Amino acid sequence: EPEVTQTPSHQVTQMGQEVILRCVPISNHLYFYWYRQILGQKVEFLVSFYNNEISEKSEIFDDQFSVERPDGSNFTLKIRSTKLEDSAMYFCASLRGEVNTGELFFGEGSRLTVL
Amino acid sequence: AQSVTQPDIHITVSEGASLELRCNYSYGATPYLFWYVQSPGQGLQLLLKYFSGDTLVQGIKGFEAEFKRSQSSFNLRKPSVHWSDAAEYFCAVGLNYGGSQGNLIFGKGTKLSVKP
């Protein structure tokens, strides 16, 4: 069964460093998403991406964050200068794009720890 | 603002007992409603969804949920819980406009423990 894959599964970084989280969505899907889950808190929407551009972003997704789909298969989330509060599990998700029937498929997540 | 409330943070049930996990939402229009399950160290797996039509929806693993518009609720049920159902369960509301159908608002989750 096709699945969304994410790498790395766990990354530890120093505050102020740049981090790139990678995702390979399901191949025939058209919409891509990043969510995050701070430990013990709810899963929160960060950004949606369609047709090579951001279609929606939350207030969490500030100038420190960026996304791109560099090669038609990978979908990346970059955090330019990490802060302690960026420590969280980051989930990538994709959606095939059928109106009113779509199901989000989530990856297993990338845990980011900022020291 | 849209919100999802799962009033129970942690529930423990005996194996074989019935289960109901509560979910209430606040949203002006008819929402898309979802239940996801997250096992330890795993991603989120869709259990079931409601978009329209029959208000009682069946999902995977023997789960079902009922949409009650008058109560703004979408409670998840299972008649007989198995030990493998121990996980965290998230209710979510999808905002139903355009390409943002994947913008989900999640509840805080209910952790389910199953005792033998």
CSV table of C-alpha atoms in Angstrom, one decimal:
chain,number,residue,atom,x,y,z
A,1,GLU,CA,0.0,0.0,0.0
A,2,PRO,CA,1.4,3.4,-0.9
A,3,GLU,CA,2.5,5.5,2.0
A,4,VAL,CA,4.0,8.9,2.9
A,5,THR,CA,7.6,8.5,4.1
A,6,GLN,CA,9.5,11.0,6.2
A,7,THR,CA,13.2,11.5,7.0
A,8,PRO,CA,14.8,11.8,9.4
A,9,SER,CA,12.8,10.0,12.0
A,10,HIS,CA,14.6,12.0,14.7
A,11,GLN,CA,16.8,15.0,14.5
A,12,VAL,CA,18.6,16.8,17.3
A,13,THR,CA,19.9,20.3,16.6
A,14,GLN,CA,21.3,23.3,18.3
A,15,MET,CA,19.2,26.4,18.6
A,16,GLY,CA,19.8,28.7,15.7
A,17,GLN,CA,20.7,26.0,13.3
A,18,GLU,CA,18.9,25.3,10.0
A,19,VAL,CA,16.9,22.1,9.7
A,20,ILE,CA,15.4,20.5,6.7
A,21,LEU,CA,12.7,17.8,7.1
A,22,ARG,CA,12.0,15.7,4.1
A,23,CYS,CA,8.9,13.9,3.0
A,24,VAL,CA,8.0,11.8,0.0
A,25,PRO,CA,4.2,12.0,-0.5
A,26,ILE,CA,2.2,9.4,-2.3
A,27,SER,CA,3.0,9.6,-6.0
A,28,ASN,CA,-0.4,10.5,-7.5
A,29,HIS,CA,-1.3,13.0,-4.8
A,30,LEU,CA,-1.7,16.7,-5.5
A,31,TYR,CA,-1.9,18.4,-2.1
A,32,PHE,CA,0.8,18.4,0.5
A,33,TYR,CA,0.8,19.4,4.1
A,34,TRP,CA,2.9,19.9,7.1
A,35,TYR,CA,1.5,19.6,10.6
A,36,ARG,CA,3.3,19.6,14.0
A,37,GLN,CA,2.6,18.2,17.4
A,38,ILE,CA,4.4,19.6,20.4
A,39,LEU,CA,4.7,17.0,23.1
A,40,GLY,CA,1.5,16.5,24.9
A,41,GLN,CA,-0.4,19.0,22.7
A,42,LYS,CA,-2.7,18.8,19.8
A,43,VAL,CA,-1.7,18.3,16.2
A,44,GLU,CA,-1.6,21.7,14.5
A,45,PHE,CA,-1.8,22.7,10.8
A,46,LEU,CA,1.3,24.5,9.5
A,47,VAL,CA,1.0,24.8,5.7
A,48,SER,CA,-0.7,23.4,2.6
A,49,PHE,CA,1.0,23.3,-0.8
A,50,TYR,CA,-0.6,22.8,-4.2
A,51,ASN,CA,0.6,23.4,-7.7
A,52,ASN,CA,4.0,24.4,-6.5
A,53,GLU,CA,2.9,27.1,-4.2
A,54,ILE,CA,1.6,27.6,-0.7
A,55,SER,CA,-2.2,27.6,-0.7
A,56,GLU,CA,-2.7,28.2,3.0
A,57,LYS,CA,-0.5,28.7,6.1
A,58,SER,CA,-1.2,29.1,9.8
A,59,GLU,CA,0.1,31.8,12.0
A,60,ILE,CA,2.7,29.4,13.3
A,61,PHE,CA,4.2,29.3,9.8
A,62,ASP,CA,6.3,32.5,10.1
A,63,ASP,CA,9.2,33.7,8.1
A,64,GLN,CA,11.5,31.1,9.7
A,65,PHE,CA,9.6,28.3,7.9
A,66,SER,CA,9.6,27.5,4.2
A,67,VAL,CA,8.5,24.6,2.0
A,68,GLU,CA,9.4,23.5,-1.4
A,69,ARG,CA,8.9,20.6,-3.8
A,70,PRO,CA,12.3,20.6,-5.4
A,71,ASP,CA,12.1,17.6,-7.7
A,72,GLY,CA,8.6,16.5,-8.1
A,73,SER,CA,8.8,13.8,-5.5
A,74,ASN,CA,10.2,15.3,-2.3
A,75,PHE,CA,8.4,17.8,-0.2
A,76,THR,CA,10.6,19.6,2.3
A,77,LEU,CA,10.0,21.8,5.4
A,78,LYS,CA,12.9,24.1,6.2
A,79,ILE,CA,13.3,25.9,9.5
A,80,ARG,CA,15.9,28.6,9.0
A,81,SER,CA,17.0,29.3,12.5
A,82,THR,CA,15.5,26.8,15.0
A,83,LYS,CA,14.2,27.9,18.4
A,84,LEU,CA,13.6,25.8,21.5
A,85,GLU,CA,9.9,26.0,20.9
A,86,ASP,CA,10.3,24.4,17.5
A,87,SER,CA,10.9,21.1,19.3
A,88,ALA,CA,8.0,18.9,18.1
A,89,MET,CA,6.9,16.0,16.0
A,90,TYR,CA,6.4,17.2,12.4
A,91,PHE,CA,4.0,15.2,10.2
A,92,CYS,CA,3.8,15.4,6.5
A,93,ALA,CA,0.6,14.5,4.8
A,94,SER,CA,-0.7,14.3,1.3
A,95,LEU,CA,-4.1,14.2,-0.4
A,96,ARG,CA,-5.0,13.0,-3.8
A,97,GLY,CA,-7.3,15.9,-4.3
A,98,GLU,CA,-10.7,14.5,-5.0
A,99,VAL,CA,-13.2,17.0,-4.0
A,100,ASN,CA,-15.3,16.0,-1.0
A,101,THR,CA,-13.8,12.5,-0.7
A,102,GLY,CA,-10.3,13.2,0.1
A,103,GLU,CA,-8.4,11.4,2.8
A,104,LEU,CA,-5.2,12.8,4.3
A,105,PHE,CA,-2.4,10.2,4.4
A,106,PHE,CA,0.1,11.0,7.2
A,107,GLY,CA,3.7,10.0,7.5
A,108,GLU,CA,5.1,8.6,10.7
A,109,GLY,CA,6.6,11.9,11.6
A,110,SER,CA,10.0,13.5,12.2
A,111,ARG,CA,10.8,14.3,15.7
A,112,LEU,CA,12.8,17.5,16.1
A,113,THR,CA,14.6,18.2,19.3
A,114,VAL,CA,16.2,21.7,19.6
A,115,LEU,CA,18.8,22.1,22.4
B,1,ALA,CA,-13.2,30.4,15.6
B,2,GLN,CA,-13.4,26.8,14.7
B,3,SER,CA,-12.5,24.4,17.5
B,4,VAL,CA,-12.7,20.7,18.4
B,5,THR,CA,-13.1,19.6,21.9
B,6,GLN,CA,-12.4,16.1,23.2
B,7,PRO,CA,-13.4,16.3,26.9
B,8,ASP,CA,-11.8,13.1,28.0
B,9,ILE,CA,-8.0,13.2,28.1
B,10,HIS,CA,-7.6,9.6,29.2
B,11,ILE,CA,-10.0,6.7,29.3
B,12,THR,CA,-9.4,3.1,30.5
B,13,VAL,CA,-11.7,0.3,29.5
B,14,SER,CA,-11.6,-3.4,30.0
B,15,GLU,CA,-11.0,-5.6,27.0
B,16,GLY,CA,-14.3,-6.6,25.5
B,17,ALA,CA,-16.1,-3.7,26.9
B,18,SER,CA,-17.8,-1.1,24.8
B,19,LEU,CA,-16.2,2.3,24.1
B,20,GLU,CA,-17.4,5.8,23.3
B,21,LEU,CA,-15.0,8.7,22.8
B,22,ARG,CA,-16.6,12.1,22.7
B,23,CYS,CA,-16.0,14.9,20.3
B,24,ASN,CA,-17.7,18.2,20.0
B,25,TYR,CA,-16.9,20.8,17.4
B,26,SER,CA,-17.5,24.5,16.8
B,27,TYR,CA,-17.9,25.5,13.2
B,28,GLY,CA,-20.4,27.7,11.4
B,29,ALA,CA,-21.0,25.4,8.4
B,30,THR,CA,-21.4,21.7,8.0
B,31,PRO,CA,-17.9,20.4,8.6
B,32,TYR,CA,-16.0,17.5,7.3
B,33,LEU,CA,-15.4,15.3,10.4
B,34,PHE,CA,-12.6,12.8,11.0
B,35,TRP,CA,-11.3,10.4,13.6
B,36,TYR,CA,-7.7,9.5,13.5
B,37,VAL,CA,-5.7,7.0,15.6
B,38,GLN,CA,-2.1,7.3,16.6
B,39,SER,CA,-0.3,4.3,18.0
B,40,PRO,CA,2.9,5.0,20.0
B,41,GLY,CA,5.7,6.0,17.6
B,42,GLN,CA,3.4,5.9,14.6
B,43,GLY,CA,1.8,8.4,12.4
B,44,LEU,CA,-1.9,9.3,12.2
B,45,GLN,CA,-4.2,6.7,10.6
B,46,LEU,CA,-7.7,7.6,9.4
B,47,LEU,CA,-10.4,5.5,11.2
B,48,LEU,CA,-13.4,7.1,9.5
B,49,LYS,CA,-14.8,10.3,8.1
B,50,TYR,CA,-18.1,12.0,7.6
B,51,PHE,CA,-18.7,14.4,4.7
B,52,SER,CA,-22.4,14.1,4.0
B,53,GLY,CA,-25.3,11.6,3.9
B,54,ASP,CA,-25.9,8.9,6.5
B,55,THR,CA,-24.9,10.3,9.9
B,56,LEU,CA,-23.7,6.9,11.1
B,57,VAL,CA,-20.4,6.1,9.5
B,58,GLN,CA,-18.5,2.9,9.6
B,59,GLY,CA,-14.7,2.8,9.7
B,60,ILE,CA,-11.9,0.4,10.0
B,61,LYS,CA,-11.1,-1.9,12.9
B,62,GLY,CA,-14.8,-2.1,13.9
B,63,PHE,CA,-15.2,1.6,14.8
B,64,GLU,CA,-18.2,3.7,14.0
B,65,ALA,CA,-19.1,7.3,14.6
B,66,GLU,CA,-22.4,9.2,14.6
B,67,PHE,CA,-22.7,12.8,13.5
B,68,LYS,CA,-25.3,14.7,15.5
B,69,ARG,CA,-25.8,18.2,14.1
B,70,SER,CA,-28.0,19.3,16.9
B,71,GLN,CA,-25.3,18.5,19.4
B,72,SER,CA,-22.4,19.4,17.3
B,73,SER,CA,-20.9,16.1,18.1
B,74,PHE,CA,-19.2,13.2,16.3
B,75,ASN,CA,-18.6,10.5,18.9
B,76,LEU,CA,-16.6,7.5,18.2
B,77,ARG,CA,-17.8,4.1,19.3
B,78,LYS,CA,-16.8,0.5,19.3
B,79,PRO,CA,-18.9,-2.3,20.7
B,80,SER,CA,-16.0,-4.5,22.0
B,81,VAL,CA,-12.6,-3.2,22.6
B,82,HIS,CA,-9.5,-5.2,21.9
B,83,TRP,CA,-6.1,-4.7,23.6
B,84,SER,CA,-4.6,-3.6,20.3
B,85,ASP,CA,-7.0,-0.6,20.3
B,86,ALA,CA,-4.9,1.1,23.0
B,87,ALA,CA,-3.7,4.3,21.3
B,88,GLU,CA,-4.5,7.9,21.2
B,89,TYR,CA,-7.5,9.0,19.2
B,90,PHE,CA,-7.9,12.4,17.6
B,91,CYS,CA,-11.1,14.0,16.3
B,92,ALA,CA,-10.6,16.5,13.6
B,93,VAL,CA,-12.7,19.0,11.6
B,94,GLY,CA,-11.9,19.8,8.0
B,95,LEU,CA,-12.6,23.3,6.7
B,96,ASN,CA,-14.6,22.7,3.6
B,97,TYR,CA,-13.4,25.2,1.1
B,98,GLY,CA,-11.4,24.8,-2.0
B,99,GLY,CA,-8.0,23.2,-1.8
B,100,SER,CA,-7.9,23.7,2.0
B,101,GLN,CA,-9.8,20.5,2.6
B,102,GLY,CA,-6.7,19.2,4.1
B,103,ASN,CA,-6.5,21.9,6.7
B,104,LEU,CA,-7.7,20.0,9.7
B,105,ILE,CA,-8.3,21.3,13.1
B,106,PHE,CA,-7.6,18.6,15.7
B,107,GLY,CA,-8.8,18.0,19.2
B,108,LYS,CA,-6.3,17.4,21.9
B,109,GLY,CA,-6.8,13.7,21.7
B,110,THR,CA,-8.0,11.0,24.0
B,111,LYS,CA,-5.6,8.4,25.2
B,112,LEU,CA,-7.2,5.0,25.4
B,113,SER,CA,-5.8,2.3,27.7
B,114,VAL,CA,-7.2,-1.2,27.7
B,115,LYS,CA,-6.9,-3.5,30.7
B,116,PRO,CA,-7.1,-7.3,30.5
